[in-house]
Structures are given as structure tokens and as C-alpha cells.
Coordinates of C-alpha atoms in Angstrom, one line a residue:
M18 CA 26.1 -11.3 -3.4
A19 CA 24.0 -8.5 -4.9
K20 CA 23.8 -5.0 -3.5
I21 CA 20.4 -4.6 -1.8
L22 CA 18.5 -1.6 -3.1
D23 CA 16.8 -0.7 0.2
G24 CA 13.5 0.9 -0.5
K25 CA 13.2 2.0 3.1
E26 CA 16.2 4.2 2.7
V27 CA 14.6 5.9 -0.4
A28 CA 11.2 6.2 1.3
S29 CA 12.8 7.8 4.4
K30 CA 14.3 10.6 2.4
I31 CA 11.0 11.3 0.6
I32 CA 9.0 11.3 3.9
S33 CA 11.5 13.6 5.5
E34 CA 11.0 16.1 2.7
C35 CA 7.2 15.7 3.0
A36 CA 7.3 16.3 6.7
S37 CA 9.2 19.5 6.2
K38 CA 6.6 20.7 3.6
V39 CA 3.7 19.8 5.9
S40 CA 5.3 21.7 8.8
D41 CA 5.6 24.7 6.6
M42 CA 1.9 24.4 5.6
L43 CA 0.9 24.1 9.3
T44 CA 3.0 27.1 10.2
S45 CA 1.8 29.4 7.4
D46 CA -2.0 28.7 7.4
G47 CA -2.7 25.9 9.9
F48 CA -3.6 23.5 7.0
V49 CA -3.0 19.8 7.3
P50 CA -3.2 17.6 4.2
K51 CA -5.4 14.5 4.3
L52 CA -5.3 11.2 2.4
D53 CA -8.4 9.0 2.2
V54 CA -8.2 5.4 1.0
V55 CA -11.2 3.4 -0.3
C56 CA -10.8 -0.3 0.2
V57 CA -13.4 -2.7 -1.1
G58 CA -12.9 -6.2 0.4
E59 CA -9.5 -7.1 1.7
D60 CA -6.6 -9.5 1.2
G61 CA -3.2 -10.0 2.8
S62 CA -1.1 -7.9 0.5
S63 CA -3.5 -4.9 0.6
A64 CA -3.7 -5.0 4.4
S65 CA 0.1 -4.8 4.6
Y66 CA 0.2 -2.0 2.0
L67 CA -2.3 0.0 4.0
K68 CA -0.3 -0.3 7.1
G69 CA 2.7 1.0 5.3
I70 CA 0.8 4.0 3.9
E71 CA -0.7 4.8 7.3
K72 CA 2.7 4.7 9.0
K73 CA 4.3 7.0 6.4
A74 CA 1.4 9.4 6.6
G75 CA 1.9 9.7 10.3
E76 CA 5.6 10.3 9.9
A77 CA 4.9 13.1 7.4
G78 CA 2.2 14.7 9.5
V79 CA -0.5 13.9 6.9
L80 CA -4.0 12.9 8.1
F81 CA -5.1 9.4 7.1
D82 CA -8.5 7.7 6.9
V83 CA -9.6 4.3 5.4
H84 CA -13.1 3.7 4.2
K85 CA -13.6 -0.1 4.3
C86 CA -16.4 -1.4 2.2
E87 CA -17.8 -4.9 1.9
S88 CA -16.9 -6.7 -1.4
T89 CA -20.6 -6.8 -2.1
I90 CA -21.1 -3.0 -2.0
D91 CA -23.4 -1.6 -4.7
K92 CA -21.6 0.3 -7.5
Q93 CA -23.7 3.4 -6.9
D94 CA -23.0 3.4 -3.2
L95 CA -19.3 3.3 -4.1
L96 CA -19.6 6.1 -6.6
D97 CA -21.5 8.1 -3.9
L98 CA -18.7 7.6 -1.5
I99 CA -16.1 8.8 -4.0
E100 CA -18.2 11.9 -4.8
E101 CA -18.4 12.7 -1.1
L102 CA -14.6 12.6 -0.9
N103 CA -14.3 14.7 -4.0
E104 CA -16.4 17.4 -2.5
D105 CA -14.7 17.3 0.9
D106 CA -12.2 20.2 1.0
K107 CA -10.3 18.5 3.9
V108 CA -9.3 15.6 1.6
Q109 CA -6.4 16.2 -0.8
G110 CA -5.8 12.7 -2.0
I111 CA -8.0 9.7 -2.8
L112 CA -6.6 6.2 -3.3
L113 CA -8.9 3.5 -4.6
M114 CA -7.4 0.1 -3.8
R115 CA -7.4 -2.0 -7.0
P116 CA -8.3 -4.4 -8.5
L117 CA -11.8 -4.2 -7.4
P118 CA -13.4 -7.6 -6.4
G119 CA -16.3 -9.5 -8.0
E120 CA -18.7 -7.8 -10.3
L121 CA -17.2 -4.4 -9.6
K122 CA -14.2 -5.4 -11.6
Q123 CA -16.3 -5.1 -14.8
C124 CA -16.9 -1.4 -14.1
E125 CA -13.6 -0.5 -12.5
N126 CA -12.7 2.1 -15.2
E127 CA -16.0 3.9 -14.6
I128 CA -15.4 4.0 -10.9
C129 CA -11.9 5.2 -11.3
E130 CA -13.0 8.0 -13.6
A131 CA -15.3 9.3 -10.8
I132 CA -12.2 10.4 -8.8
S133 CA -11.5 14.1 -9.1
A134 CA -8.4 14.7 -11.3
S135 CA -6.8 16.9 -8.6
K136 CA -7.1 14.2 -6.0
D137 CA -6.2 11.2 -8.2
I138 CA -2.8 10.6 -6.5
D139 CA -2.2 7.1 -8.0
A140 CA -3.3 7.8 -11.6
A141 CA -6.5 5.7 -11.5
R142 CA -8.2 7.8 -14.2
Q143 CA -7.3 7.2 -17.8
L144 CA -6.0 10.7 -18.4
S145 CA -3.9 10.5 -15.3
V146 CA -2.4 7.2 -16.6
A147 CA -1.5 9.0 -19.8
G148 CA 0.4 11.6 -17.9
P149 CA 3.9 10.2 -18.6
Y150 CA 3.1 10.0 -22.3
L151 CA 1.3 13.4 -22.7
G152 CA 3.5 15.4 -20.4
N153 CA 0.5 16.9 -18.6
N154 CA 0.3 17.8 -14.9
A155 CA -1.4 14.5 -13.8
F156 CA 0.3 12.4 -11.2
A157 CA 2.2 9.3 -12.6
P158 CA 1.2 5.9 -11.3
C159 CA 3.0 5.7 -7.9
T160 CA 4.5 2.2 -8.4
A161 CA 6.1 3.1 -11.7
E162 CA 7.4 6.4 -10.3
S163 CA 8.8 4.4 -7.3
C164 CA 10.9 2.2 -9.6
M165 CA 12.5 5.3 -11.1
A166 CA 13.0 6.9 -7.7
I167 CA 15.0 3.9 -6.6
L168 CA 17.2 4.0 -9.7
H169 CA 17.8 7.7 -9.1
H170 CA 18.5 7.4 -5.4
F171 CA 21.2 4.8 -5.8
G172 CA 22.8 6.6 -8.8
I173 CA 22.0 4.0 -11.3
E174 CA 22.5 5.4 -14.8
V175 CA 19.6 5.0 -17.2
E176 CA 20.7 6.9 -20.2
G177 CA 22.0 4.6 -22.9
K178 CA 21.3 1.5 -21.0
R179 CA 19.3 -1.5 -22.2
A180 CA 16.2 -2.0 -20.0
V181 CA 13.7 -4.8 -20.0
V182 CA 10.3 -4.3 -18.4
I183 CA 8.4 -7.6 -17.8
G184 CA 4.7 -6.7 -17.7
R185 CA 2.6 -4.3 -19.7
S186 CA -0.1 -3.1 -17.2
L187 CA -1.2 0.5 -17.1
V188 CA -0.3 0.7 -13.5
V189 CA 3.4 -0.3 -13.8
G190 CA 4.7 -1.8 -17.0
K191 CA 3.7 0.7 -19.6
P192 CA 4.3 3.9 -17.6
V193 CA 7.7 2.8 -16.3
A194 CA 8.7 1.7 -19.8
N195 CA 7.8 5.2 -21.0
M196 CA 9.7 6.9 -18.1
L197 CA 12.8 4.8 -19.0
Q198 CA 12.5 5.9 -22.6
N199 CA 12.1 9.6 -21.5
E200 CA 15.5 9.2 -19.8
N201 CA 17.0 7.8 -23.0
A202 CA 17.1 4.1 -22.1
T203 CA 16.5 1.5 -24.9
V204 CA 13.5 -0.4 -23.7
T205 CA 12.0 -3.8 -24.5
V206 CA 8.7 -4.8 -23.0
C207 CA 8.1 -8.5 -22.4
H208 CA 4.8 -10.2 -21.5
S209 CA 3.1 -13.6 -21.3
K210 CA 3.3 -14.1 -25.1
T211 CA 7.0 -13.2 -25.4
Q212 CA 9.2 -15.9 -26.8
N213 CA 12.7 -16.6 -25.6
M214 CA 12.2 -14.2 -22.7
E215 CA 15.1 -15.6 -20.7
K216 CA 17.5 -14.6 -23.5
I217 CA 16.0 -11.1 -23.8
T218 CA 16.2 -10.4 -20.0
K219 CA 19.8 -11.6 -19.8
D220 CA 20.8 -9.1 -22.5
A221 CA 19.6 -6.2 -20.4
D222 CA 21.4 -3.9 -18.0
I223 CA 18.2 -3.1 -16.0
V224 CA 15.3 -5.5 -15.5
I225 CA 12.0 -4.3 -14.0
V226 CA 9.5 -7.0 -13.2
A227 CA 5.8 -6.3 -12.6
T228 CA 3.5 -9.3 -13.5
G229 CA 1.8 -10.3 -10.2
T230 CA 3.2 -13.9 -10.5
P231 CA 4.9 -14.9 -7.2
K232 CA 8.5 -15.9 -7.4
K233 CA 8.2 -16.8 -11.1
F234 CA 11.4 -15.2 -12.3
G235 CA 14.5 -17.2 -11.1
A236 CA 18.1 -17.7 -12.0
K237 CA 17.5 -18.5 -15.7
Y238 CA 16.3 -15.0 -16.4
F239 CA 19.3 -13.1 -15.0
T240 CA 23.0 -12.7 -15.4
K241 CA 25.9 -11.0 -13.6
G242 CA 26.0 -7.3 -13.0
Q243 CA 22.3 -6.5 -13.8
V244 CA 20.1 -4.2 -11.8
V245 CA 16.8 -5.9 -10.9
I246 CA 13.7 -3.9 -9.7
D247 CA 11.0 -6.2 -8.4
A248 CA 7.7 -4.3 -8.4
G249 CA 5.6 -7.4 -7.6
I250 CA 3.8 -7.6 -4.2
N251 CA 2.2 -10.9 -3.7
W252 CA 0.9 -12.8 -0.6
D253 CA 2.5 -16.2 -0.1
P254 CA -0.2 -18.2 1.7
I255 CA 2.2 -21.0 2.7
A256 CA 4.9 -18.8 4.1
K257 CA 2.3 -16.3 5.3
K258 CA 4.3 -13.3 4.2
L259 CA 4.8 -11.0 1.2
C260 CA 6.9 -12.0 -1.8
G261 CA 7.9 -10.5 -5.1
D262 CA 7.6 -11.7 -8.7
V263 CA 11.4 -12.5 -8.6
N264 CA 12.7 -15.5 -6.8
F265 CA 14.9 -13.4 -4.6
D266 CA 17.1 -16.2 -3.2
E267 CA 18.0 -17.4 -6.7
A268 CA 18.5 -13.9 -8.3
E269 CA 20.5 -12.3 -5.4
S270 CA 23.4 -14.7 -5.9
I271 CA 23.7 -13.7 -9.6
V272 CA 22.8 -10.1 -10.2
G273 CA 24.6 -6.9 -9.3
A274 CA 21.8 -5.1 -7.4
I275 CA 18.2 -6.0 -6.5
T276 CA 15.2 -4.7 -4.5
P277 CA 13.8 -6.9 -1.8
V278 CA 10.2 -7.7 -1.1
P279 CA 9.1 -6.4 1.3
G280 CA 11.2 -3.4 1.8
G281 CA 11.7 -2.4 -1.8
V282 CA 9.4 -0.8 -4.3
G283 CA 6.4 -1.1 -2.0
S284 CA 8.0 1.0 0.6
V285 CA 8.8 3.7 -1.9
T286 CA 5.3 3.6 -3.4
S287 CA 3.7 4.4 -0.1
A288 CA 6.1 7.4 0.3
I289 CA 5.3 8.6 -3.3
L290 CA 1.5 8.5 -2.4
I291 CA 2.2 10.9 0.5
Q292 CA 4.3 13.1 -1.7
H293 CA 1.5 13.3 -4.3
T294 CA -1.0 14.1 -1.5
I295 CA 0.8 17.2 -0.4
S296 CA 1.9 18.4 -3.9

């Protein structure tokens, strides 16, 4: 059986460090950081994610507020809300839940760009997304950073290893591939058009999966001794619970170490959001 890379353990350490910093802020000048989330529409996975963020914010002593908007909200009204949060000195972090629904999806980039750079804690803006490539001071996408935090916490060596990233999104796939390269891993990025993907993934030491396809990656993609990081968070309407992109039951009996869903990358992502809010 594989070693379970418990994201809750990683998140607990991060939140403990955040709580100490917030306590120092409160003692020195009475200031309490605040995280505001803008949620347009709602689904099962986002609701669970929000609960996790709220819980960790409370543990760290960070104020938390959710602005729930109807999926039919007018673009300008949404932009006005974001600008209001930009101008609010009490708000240190703004998280826009993505992807946006309906017609708003077509102008998602424009809406993301409206978030103040200093409050863009999940790298929604294009220049923030480019942070891992340009080496600027922008926050890295939280999910990508969470994958690396898990590897570091459990002492998993990256330098010189062969890593495969399945997925090439700007939120996870591309930034985490760059982070792995920055730590001297040899990285291959796979996607929906990749041929012989099963052979490619089996040759890797580390496999990070982030495609948004529930339980797609089963036994045929993995081999003994690998480290598998499942960054997928999907809602299983039949089981009525969260699941990853990896078929956990099949992979666990083969690989050396694996993150669960829930309780893996998602838990750490919530903690990284809090970390960014108080940074």
C-alpha cells in the first residue's frame, strides 16, 4: 500500500505559522488581516472548498467574508464589487472563484485583471500567473504552490528526478511544471493530445495530475515507487462526495506515495491562500 501524503498535516503546519504571524500583528498594531471571496453561482466542489478556506481562516485568526452573486450577475456589477474590495483598506486578499459561469466565462480574463495586484492572492491576473516564470513578487497560483509544498513537507527529492505533469492549465499545470524545473527536475507536460501517455507517466518518478476529469487516471498510468500528486477536485454526483482525477483505489495499491482527495492538495491550497493573505 502507498504512503498517504496527508495534506491536512501540511496545512496544519502552515496555518500554525500563519496564526503566530497574525497574533504578532494584533499585538503590535491591532490589525487583523481579512480575506474576501467572490463566488458567482455555486456547485458542490466550490461549496466544499469555501468551507475549508473559512475554517482555516478562523484557525489563523484571519477575518473572512463571502460575496455570493447570482450566476446571472451583470459584468459591470461584478467589476464594481471587485473595485469596492480593491479600495477597502480592511481587505488584504481577494479570491475570485473560477471558472465563472455562463456568459461571464467569455470575459473572465478582463474580470480577473480588475483585481488589485497586491490583493491577488491566487494569481488570477496574467502578470501574477507569470510570477513563477518572471521571478517577480506576485503570488504563485495557490494550487500549484500547494503541490510543491506537499513534496517539500514530506522530504520528497525533486532535483534530478523525472516529473510528469498531466494538464497544462495556467492555474496548475504550467506553473507547477515551471516550479519543478526551477528545482532542477526534468519535466514532461502531457495533455489531451499526448500519445502513449501511459508509457510516459510510467517512466516518471513524480506524477502530478491536474485535468479536471474525475477518476480518469487508473492503474495503467502508474508503476511501483512513484509519487503521485492529485490536484483534481471534482464533485461525484453519484457518490455525492469529492473525488480526484486519479482513481485512488487503483493507484494506491501500486504507487509509493499518493495524495488523497479530499484531504490532499485542496487542504493545502486553502492554507496557502491564508498564507498569501497575511504576507
